[in-house]
Coordinates of C-alpha atoms in Angstrom, one line a residue:
M1 CA -17.5 22.5 -15.4
T2 CA -14.8 20.0 -16.2
D3 CA -12.7 20.8 -19.2
P4 CA -13.2 17.8 -21.6
H5 CA -9.6 18.3 -22.9
T6 CA -8.1 17.9 -19.4
P7 CA -7.2 14.4 -18.4
A8 CA -9.2 13.0 -15.5
P9 CA -7.2 13.1 -12.3
R10 CA -5.6 9.8 -11.2
V11 CA -5.0 8.2 -7.9
L12 CA -1.7 6.4 -8.2
L13 CA -0.7 3.7 -5.8
G14 CA 2.3 1.4 -6.0
N15 CA 0.9 -1.9 -4.8
F16 CA 4.0 -3.8 -5.9
D17 CA 4.1 -7.6 -5.6
V18 CA 0.4 -7.7 -6.6
E19 CA 1.2 -11.1 -8.1
R20 CA 1.0 -12.6 -4.6
R21 CA -2.7 -11.7 -4.4
W22 CA -3.3 -13.0 -7.9
A23 CA -1.7 -16.3 -7.1
E24 CA -3.7 -17.0 -4.0
G25 CA -5.6 -20.3 -4.0
V26 CA -3.3 -22.4 -6.3
L27 CA -0.2 -24.4 -5.6
A28 CA 3.1 -22.8 -6.6
L29 CA 6.8 -23.4 -6.2
P30 CA 8.2 -22.6 -2.7
E31 CA 9.7 -19.1 -2.2
I32 CA 12.0 -17.9 0.6
A33 CA 9.8 -15.3 2.4
R34 CA 11.7 -12.5 4.0
A35 CA 9.8 -9.9 6.0
S36 CA 12.7 -7.4 5.4
A37 CA 12.3 -7.8 1.6
N38 CA 8.6 -7.4 1.8
A39 CA 9.0 -4.1 3.8
V40 CA 11.3 -2.7 1.1
T41 CA 9.0 -3.7 -1.7
N42 CA 5.9 -2.3 0.0
H43 CA 7.6 1.2 0.2
L44 CA 8.3 1.4 -3.5
G45 CA 5.2 3.5 -4.1
E46 CA 7.4 6.6 -4.2
L47 CA 8.2 5.7 -7.8
A48 CA 4.7 6.8 -8.7
L49 CA 5.8 10.4 -8.0
L50 CA 7.6 10.2 -11.4
L51 CA 4.4 9.4 -13.2
A52 CA 2.0 11.8 -11.6
R53 CA 0.7 15.0 -13.2
P54 CA -0.5 18.1 -11.5
G55 CA -4.0 17.3 -10.3
D56 CA -3.2 13.6 -9.6
A57 CA -2.7 12.2 -6.2
V58 CA -0.1 9.6 -5.1
V59 CA -0.9 7.4 -2.2
L60 CA 2.0 6.3 0.1
K61 CA 2.5 4.3 3.2
A62 CA 4.5 7.1 4.8
A63 CA 5.1 10.8 4.2
P64 CA 8.1 11.1 1.9
D65 CA 11.3 12.8 3.1
P66 CA 10.8 16.6 2.4
D67 CA 14.4 16.9 1.1
F68 CA 13.9 14.0 -1.3
L69 CA 10.6 15.6 -2.5
D70 CA 12.4 18.9 -3.1
R71 CA 15.0 17.1 -5.2
L72 CA 12.4 15.5 -7.3
R73 CA 10.6 18.8 -7.8
S74 CA 13.8 20.6 -8.8
V75 CA 13.9 18.5 -12.0
G76 CA 10.2 18.6 -12.7
F77 CA 8.7 15.6 -10.9
A78 CA 6.5 15.1 -7.8
T79 CA 4.0 17.7 -8.9
A80 CA 0.9 15.8 -7.6
D81 CA -0.8 15.8 -4.2
I82 CA 0.2 13.2 -1.7
V83 CA -2.1 11.1 0.4
V84 CA -0.7 9.1 3.3
A85 CA -2.4 6.1 4.8
E86 CA -2.7 6.8 8.5
S87 CA -2.8 3.1 9.5
T88 CA 0.3 1.2 8.2
E89 CA 1.9 -2.2 8.8
A90 CA 5.3 -3.1 7.1
A91 CA 4.0 -6.4 5.7
R92 CA 0.9 -4.8 4.1
T93 CA 0.7 -3.3 0.6
V94 CA -0.3 0.3 0.4
T95 CA -3.8 -0.7 -0.7
Q96 CA -4.3 -2.8 2.4
D97 CA -3.1 0.1 4.5
L98 CA -5.6 2.4 2.7
L99 CA -8.5 0.0 3.4
D100 CA -7.7 0.4 7.1
S101 CA -7.3 4.3 7.0
P102 CA -10.7 6.1 7.3
A103 CA -9.2 9.6 6.8
A104 CA -7.3 8.7 3.7
L105 CA -10.4 6.9 2.3
E106 CA -12.4 10.1 2.8
R107 CA -9.8 12.0 0.7
L108 CA -10.1 9.5 -2.0
R109 CA -13.9 9.7 -2.0
A110 CA -13.6 13.4 -2.5
L111 CA -11.3 12.8 -5.5
A112 CA -13.7 10.3 -6.9
A113 CA -16.5 12.9 -6.7
E114 CA -14.3 15.0 -9.0
G115 CA -14.0 12.2 -11.5
A116 CA -10.7 10.7 -10.4
T117 CA -9.7 7.2 -11.7
L118 CA -7.7 4.6 -9.8
A119 CA -4.3 3.9 -11.3
P120 CA -2.6 1.1 -9.3
H121 CA 0.6 -0.8 -10.1
G122 CA -1.7 -3.8 -10.7
Y123 CA -5.4 -4.5 -10.2
S124 CA -6.2 -7.2 -7.6
E125 CA -9.2 -7.9 -5.4
D126 CA -7.8 -5.4 -2.9
E127 CA -7.9 -2.6 -5.5
E128 CA -11.3 -3.8 -6.7
R129 CA -12.6 -3.3 -3.1
L130 CA -10.9 0.1 -2.9
S131 CA -12.7 1.2 -6.1
R132 CA -16.1 0.1 -4.6
E133 CA -15.5 1.8 -1.2
T134 CA -14.3 5.1 -2.6
G135 CA -16.1 5.4 -5.9
L136 CA -12.9 5.8 -7.8
A137 CA -13.3 4.7 -11.4
A138 CA -11.8 1.2 -11.8
P139 CA -9.0 0.8 -14.4
L140 CA -10.2 -2.6 -15.6
P141 CA -13.4 -4.6 -15.8
S142 CA -12.3 -7.0 -13.0
A143 CA -9.4 -8.2 -11.0
A144 CA -10.0 -11.6 -12.4
L145 CA -9.1 -10.3 -15.9
A146 CA -5.9 -8.8 -14.6
A147 CA -4.8 -12.0 -12.9
R148 CA -5.6 -14.1 -16.0
V149 CA -3.7 -11.9 -18.6
N150 CA -0.7 -11.7 -16.2
S151 CA -0.2 -15.4 -16.0
K152 CA 2.7 -17.1 -17.8
I153 CA 0.1 -19.7 -18.8
Y154 CA -1.8 -17.0 -20.7
S155 CA 1.5 -15.8 -22.3
R156 CA 2.4 -19.2 -23.6
R157 CA -1.1 -19.9 -25.0
L158 CA -1.3 -16.5 -26.6
C159 CA 2.1 -17.1 -28.3
A160 CA 0.8 -20.4 -29.6
D161 CA -2.3 -18.8 -31.0
L162 CA -0.4 -15.9 -32.6
D163 CA 2.5 -18.1 -33.9
I164 CA 5.0 -16.1 -31.8
R165 CA 8.3 -17.9 -31.3
Q166 CA 8.8 -19.3 -27.8
A167 CA 10.8 -21.9 -26.0
P168 CA 9.5 -25.5 -26.2
G169 CA 7.3 -26.1 -23.1
W170 CA 4.0 -26.9 -21.4
E171 CA 1.4 -25.2 -19.2
C172 CA -0.1 -27.0 -16.2
E173 CA -3.2 -26.1 -14.2
T174 CA -3.5 -29.3 -12.2
L175 CA -1.1 -31.6 -10.4
A176 CA -2.1 -34.4 -12.8
E177 CA -1.2 -32.3 -15.8
F178 CA 2.2 -31.6 -14.2
E179 CA 2.8 -35.3 -13.4
A180 CA 1.9 -36.3 -17.0
L181 CA 5.0 -34.4 -18.2
E182 CA 7.4 -36.9 -16.6
A183 CA 8.4 -38.6 -19.9
P184 CA 9.1 -35.5 -22.0
V185 CA 10.8 -33.6 -19.2
K186 CA 13.1 -36.5 -18.3
A187 CA 13.9 -37.1 -22.0
A188 CA 15.0 -33.4 -22.2
L189 CA 17.1 -33.7 -19.1
E190 CA 18.8 -36.9 -20.3
R191 CA 19.7 -34.9 -23.5
G192 CA 21.5 -32.4 -21.3
T193 CA 18.8 -29.7 -21.6
T194 CA 18.1 -27.7 -18.5
V195 CA 14.4 -27.4 -17.8
G196 CA 12.9 -24.5 -16.0
V197 CA 9.7 -24.8 -13.9
K198 CA 8.1 -21.4 -13.2
S199 CA 5.2 -20.3 -11.0
A200 CA 2.7 -18.7 -13.5
L201 CA 2.5 -15.6 -11.4
G202 CA 6.0 -15.4 -10.0
V203 CA 7.9 -12.2 -10.3
S204 CA 11.5 -10.9 -10.1
G205 CA 13.0 -14.3 -10.4
R206 CA 11.0 -15.8 -7.5
G207 CA 9.1 -19.1 -8.0
I208 CA 11.6 -20.5 -10.5
T209 CA 13.3 -23.9 -10.2
T210 CA 15.8 -25.2 -12.8
L211 CA 16.2 -28.9 -13.3
T212 CA 19.4 -30.5 -14.7
K213 CA 18.8 -34.2 -13.8
P214 CA 15.8 -36.6 -13.7
S215 CA 16.0 -37.1 -9.9
Q216 CA 15.3 -33.4 -9.4
W217 CA 12.0 -33.9 -11.3
D218 CA 11.0 -36.7 -8.9
G219 CA 11.8 -34.5 -5.9
L220 CA 9.7 -31.6 -7.2
V221 CA 6.7 -34.0 -7.9
R222 CA 7.0 -35.3 -4.3
L223 CA 7.1 -31.7 -3.0
L224 CA 4.0 -30.6 -4.9
R225 CA 2.1 -33.8 -3.9
G226 CA 2.8 -32.9 -0.3
Q227 CA 1.6 -29.4 -0.8
A228 CA -1.6 -30.7 -2.5
R229 CA -2.4 -32.9 0.5
K230 CA -2.0 -30.1 3.0
A231 CA -3.9 -27.6 0.9
G232 CA -6.7 -30.0 -0.1
T233 CA -6.4 -29.0 -3.8
D234 CA -4.6 -30.1 -6.9
A235 CA -5.1 -26.8 -8.6
L236 CA -1.7 -25.2 -9.6
A237 CA -0.3 -22.7 -12.1
L238 CA 3.0 -23.6 -13.5
V239 CA 4.8 -23.5 -16.8
V240 CA 7.6 -25.9 -17.8
E241 CA 10.1 -24.8 -20.4
E242 CA 13.4 -25.9 -22.0
W243 CA 15.9 -23.3 -20.7
Q244 CA 17.5 -21.1 -23.4
A245 CA 21.1 -20.1 -23.5
K246 CA 20.8 -16.3 -22.8
A247 CA 22.9 -13.5 -24.2
T248 CA 20.7 -10.6 -23.3
D249 CA 17.5 -10.0 -21.3
V250 CA 15.2 -7.5 -23.0
N251 CA 12.0 -5.8 -21.8
Y252 CA 9.8 -3.8 -24.2
H253 CA 7.0 -1.5 -23.1
F254 CA 3.8 -0.4 -24.8
T255 CA 0.5 1.3 -23.7
I256 CA -3.0 0.4 -24.6
D257 CA -5.2 3.6 -24.6
A258 CA -8.9 3.9 -23.7
E259 CA -9.9 3.1 -27.3
G260 CA -7.8 -0.1 -27.4
R261 CA -5.0 1.3 -29.5
S262 CA -1.4 0.3 -28.8
R263 CA 1.5 2.7 -28.6
F264 CA 5.0 1.2 -28.6
D265 CA 7.1 3.1 -26.0
F266 CA 10.6 1.6 -26.0
A267 CA 12.8 -1.5 -25.6
V268 CA 15.3 -1.7 -22.7
E269 CA 18.0 -4.1 -21.8
A270 CA 17.0 -5.7 -18.5
V271 CA 19.8 -6.2 -16.0
T272 CA 19.4 -9.2 -13.8
E273 CA 21.4 -10.7 -11.0
N274 CA 20.8 -14.3 -9.9
G275 CA 17.5 -14.1 -11.8
R276 CA 16.4 -11.0 -9.9
H277 CA 15.7 -7.8 -11.8
I278 CA 18.1 -5.0 -10.7
G279 CA 17.7 -2.4 -13.4
H280 CA 17.5 -1.4 -17.1
R281 CA 19.8 0.1 -19.7
I282 CA 17.9 2.4 -22.1
P283 CA 17.7 2.0 -25.0
A284 CA 18.5 -1.7 -25.6
D285 CA 21.3 -2.5 -28.0
L286 CA 19.5 -4.8 -30.4
A287 CA 20.6 -6.4 -33.6
P288 CA 19.0 -5.2 -36.9
G289 CA 15.5 -6.5 -37.3
H290 CA 15.0 -7.4 -33.6
L291 CA 13.4 -4.1 -32.7
D292 CA 11.0 -4.4 -35.7
E293 CA 10.1 -7.9 -34.5
L294 CA 9.4 -6.6 -31.0
R295 CA 7.2 -3.8 -32.4
S296 CA 5.2 -6.4 -34.5
C297 CA 4.8 -8.6 -31.4
A298 CA 3.6 -5.6 -29.3
A299 CA 1.0 -4.8 -31.9
L300 CA -0.3 -8.5 -31.9
I301 CA -0.3 -8.8 -28.2
G302 CA -1.8 -5.3 -27.7
A303 CA -4.7 -6.2 -30.0
R304 CA -5.4 -9.4 -28.1
L305 CA -5.2 -7.7 -24.7
A306 CA -7.5 -4.9 -25.9
A307 CA -10.0 -7.4 -27.1
E308 CA -9.9 -9.0 -23.6
G309 CA -10.8 -5.6 -22.1
Y310 CA -7.4 -4.7 -20.8
R311 CA -6.3 -1.0 -20.9
G312 CA -3.0 0.5 -19.6
P313 CA 0.7 -0.3 -19.6
V314 CA 2.2 -3.6 -20.7
G315 CA 5.8 -4.8 -20.4
V316 CA 6.9 -7.9 -22.1
D317 CA 10.1 -9.8 -21.1
A318 CA 12.1 -11.2 -24.0
L319 CA 15.4 -12.9 -24.5
V320 CA 18.2 -12.8 -27.1
C321 CA 19.8 -16.3 -27.1
Q322 CA 23.5 -16.8 -27.4
D323 CA 23.1 -17.9 -31.1
G324 CA 21.3 -14.6 -31.8
T325 CA 17.8 -15.9 -31.9
L326 CA 15.2 -13.6 -30.4
M327 CA 12.6 -15.1 -28.1
P328 CA 10.1 -12.2 -28.2
V329 CA 7.9 -13.3 -25.3
L330 CA 8.9 -14.9 -22.1
E331 CA 6.1 -13.4 -20.1
I332 CA 3.5 -10.6 -20.4
N333 CA 3.2 -8.1 -17.5
A334 CA -0.1 -6.3 -18.1
R335 CA 0.5 -3.9 -15.2
N336 CA 3.0 -1.2 -14.4
N337 CA 6.5 -2.3 -14.9
M338 CA 9.7 -0.7 -13.4
S339 CA 10.2 0.9 -16.8
T340 CA 6.6 2.4 -16.7
Y341 CA 7.6 4.7 -13.8
H342 CA 10.5 6.1 -15.8
L343 CA 8.6 6.7 -19.1
D344 CA 8.7 10.5 -18.6
V345 CA 12.3 10.5 -17.6
V346 CA 13.3 8.6 -20.7
R347 CA 11.2 10.8 -23.0
R348 CA 12.9 13.9 -21.6
A349 CA 16.5 12.6 -21.4
P350 CA 18.5 13.4 -24.6
G351 CA 21.1 10.7 -24.1
R352 CA 21.5 7.2 -22.5
A353 CA 19.8 6.2 -19.3
A354 CA 19.9 3.3 -16.8
V355 CA 17.3 2.5 -14.1
V356 CA 19.3 1.1 -11.2
Q357 CA 18.9 -0.1 -7.6
F358 CA 21.6 -0.4 -4.9
D359 CA 21.2 -2.8 -2.0
L360 CA 22.5 -1.2 1.3
R361 CA 23.2 -2.5 4.8
L362 CA 23.0 0.3 7.3
H363 CA 23.4 0.6 11.1
A364 CA 21.0 3.5 11.5
A365 CA 18.3 5.3 9.6
L366 CA 19.9 7.3 6.8
P367 CA 18.6 11.0 6.5
F368 CA 18.3 12.2 2.9
P369 CA 20.7 15.1 3.4
A370 CA 23.4 12.6 4.5
L371 CA 22.8 10.6 1.3
A372 CA 22.8 13.8 -0.8
A373 CA 26.1 14.8 0.8
A374 CA 27.7 11.5 -0.1
L375 CA 26.5 11.8 -3.7
E376 CA 27.4 15.5 -4.1
G377 CA 28.6 16.2 -7.6
T378 CA 26.7 13.4 -9.2
E379 CA 23.2 15.1 -9.0
M380 CA 21.0 15.0 -12.1
D381 CA 20.9 18.3 -14.0
A382 CA 17.6 19.9 -14.8
A383 CA 17.8 18.9 -18.5
L384 CA 18.4 15.3 -17.5
E385 CA 21.5 15.2 -19.6
H386 CA 23.8 13.9 -16.9
G387 CA 23.6 12.7 -13.4
F388 CA 22.0 10.4 -10.8
L389 CA 18.4 11.0 -9.6
V390 CA 17.1 9.2 -6.5
T391 CA 13.6 8.0 -7.5
G392 CA 12.8 5.8 -4.4
F393 CA 14.2 6.8 -1.0
A394 CA 11.7 5.2 1.5
P395 CA 12.9 1.6 0.8
V396 CA 16.3 2.6 2.2
N397 CA 15.0 2.9 5.7
A398 CA 12.0 0.5 5.5
N399 CA 13.7 -1.9 7.9
A400 CA 15.4 0.7 10.2
G401 CA 15.4 -0.5 13.8
T402 CA 14.6 -4.2 13.0
K403 CA 18.2 -5.4 13.3
D404 CA 21.7 -4.1 13.0
P405 CA 22.7 -3.9 10.3
F406 CA 19.4 -3.7 8.4
P407 CA 18.9 -4.2 4.7
G408 CA 17.6 -1.3 2.5
R409 CA 17.4 -0.5 -1.2
L410 CA 18.0 2.8 -3.0
H411 CA 16.3 3.3 -6.4
G412 CA 17.4 5.7 -9.0
I413 CA 18.0 6.6 -12.6
L414 CA 21.3 7.6 -14.3
C415 CA 21.5 9.7 -17.4
A416 CA 24.6 10.4 -19.5
P417 CA 25.5 11.3 -23.2
S418 CA 27.1 8.0 -23.9
Q419 CA 27.3 4.4 -22.7
S420 CA 30.8 4.9 -21.4
D421 CA 29.8 8.0 -19.5
L422 CA 26.9 6.1 -18.1
A423 CA 29.1 3.2 -16.9
A424 CA 31.6 5.7 -15.3
L425 CA 28.7 7.5 -13.5
H426 CA 27.3 4.2 -12.2
D427 CA 30.7 3.1 -10.8
D428 CA 31.1 6.5 -9.1
V429 CA 27.7 6.3 -7.5
A430 CA 28.2 2.7 -6.4
S431 CA 31.6 3.5 -4.8
R432 CA 30.2 6.5 -2.9
L433 CA 27.4 4.3 -1.6
T434 CA 29.9 1.7 -0.4
R435 CA 31.8 4.3 1.5
L436 CA 28.6 5.6 3.0
E437 CA 27.6 2.1 4.2
E438 CA 31.0 1.7 5.8
H439 CA 30.9 5.0 7.7
H440 CA 27.3 5.9 8.4
V441 CA 26.2 6.0 12.0
R442 CA 23.3 7.7 13.7

């Protein structure tokens, strides 16, 4: 008999870039698609090893490096079973691989018979199908709900309803609605205000265009009209906002439990580069009153999401302007966030922490022992007081053999007693990785 006090086992899968599935069927801003970047992102599922408990299962596109697994286990993570999809393609998400992997599906059906629930990064039609085919309990009522509450259009309208401060702007769901903004947008541009146009389901800085002069608006309208003619639809999903002078990017995280109650987890300072998220500093260094305002907003947003039927993790992007004004909601991410995967690390770590990623260019596949040797002396201690822990190794070699050099990405977390110690550790790890790039050969 199942112990009612034991949490149901979960099947975790890191279907990153789920926004692409949610956004299908509507016009959006053009993005530069790189197969190499997609391959790196699709191997990020290893981060779920940080979240998994004993009895859970983590589904991956490829078996993790055994030395990498041993390192995670030495500090108390990677305690779950691992299921590997036997049919994989670099461009597919782990869910799409699973749906083409009969043996892995059978293992998931067995877990479903034991009461397991599906715990994806985000819930799209692919994960909805996976729930149906395996019997795994679905995390949400529908993929349509997940897509709707993750839209920047939803975020803006929710803020308007709840009287939450946000940048002046508009939401557009048809080309005609977008074209109708010509007068106010050009008026803002003529005042010297930068205007941002964002795909409602864009992620990590993709699908954002900034306008600084009226002629750029005209060019964007022509581009979208051309897309509409080719696609045979005028349905789109864009938000248009007056750009704010940023001092600090902030992300705050809360969790909505099965009963619909919200628990505020933490606020982190988001580190971005050219609009792309590259890490977090934990905790965020906020002015007095800002954290209280974020907590209040989290409670309001959580209550609304719970009423919609959403359960699970939520990350909200916020902004502190150069004049000190807090914009508490730029967008709502009602799915796993990068910070979600590091919740247990942050709860255990007694000092400061930073979630980081390092882009690498390598000439040959990098074995984990070679990486460990290069980083010797920086390893995370068992108490998580100081050191660097690799949290995602598969993305390093996701493009191995495609070209020379090939791009890869190393994910990790740094812990240290103080901010100055954290910065010194980051610089040490970064310099070691640079030397590794310069000298590594097969």
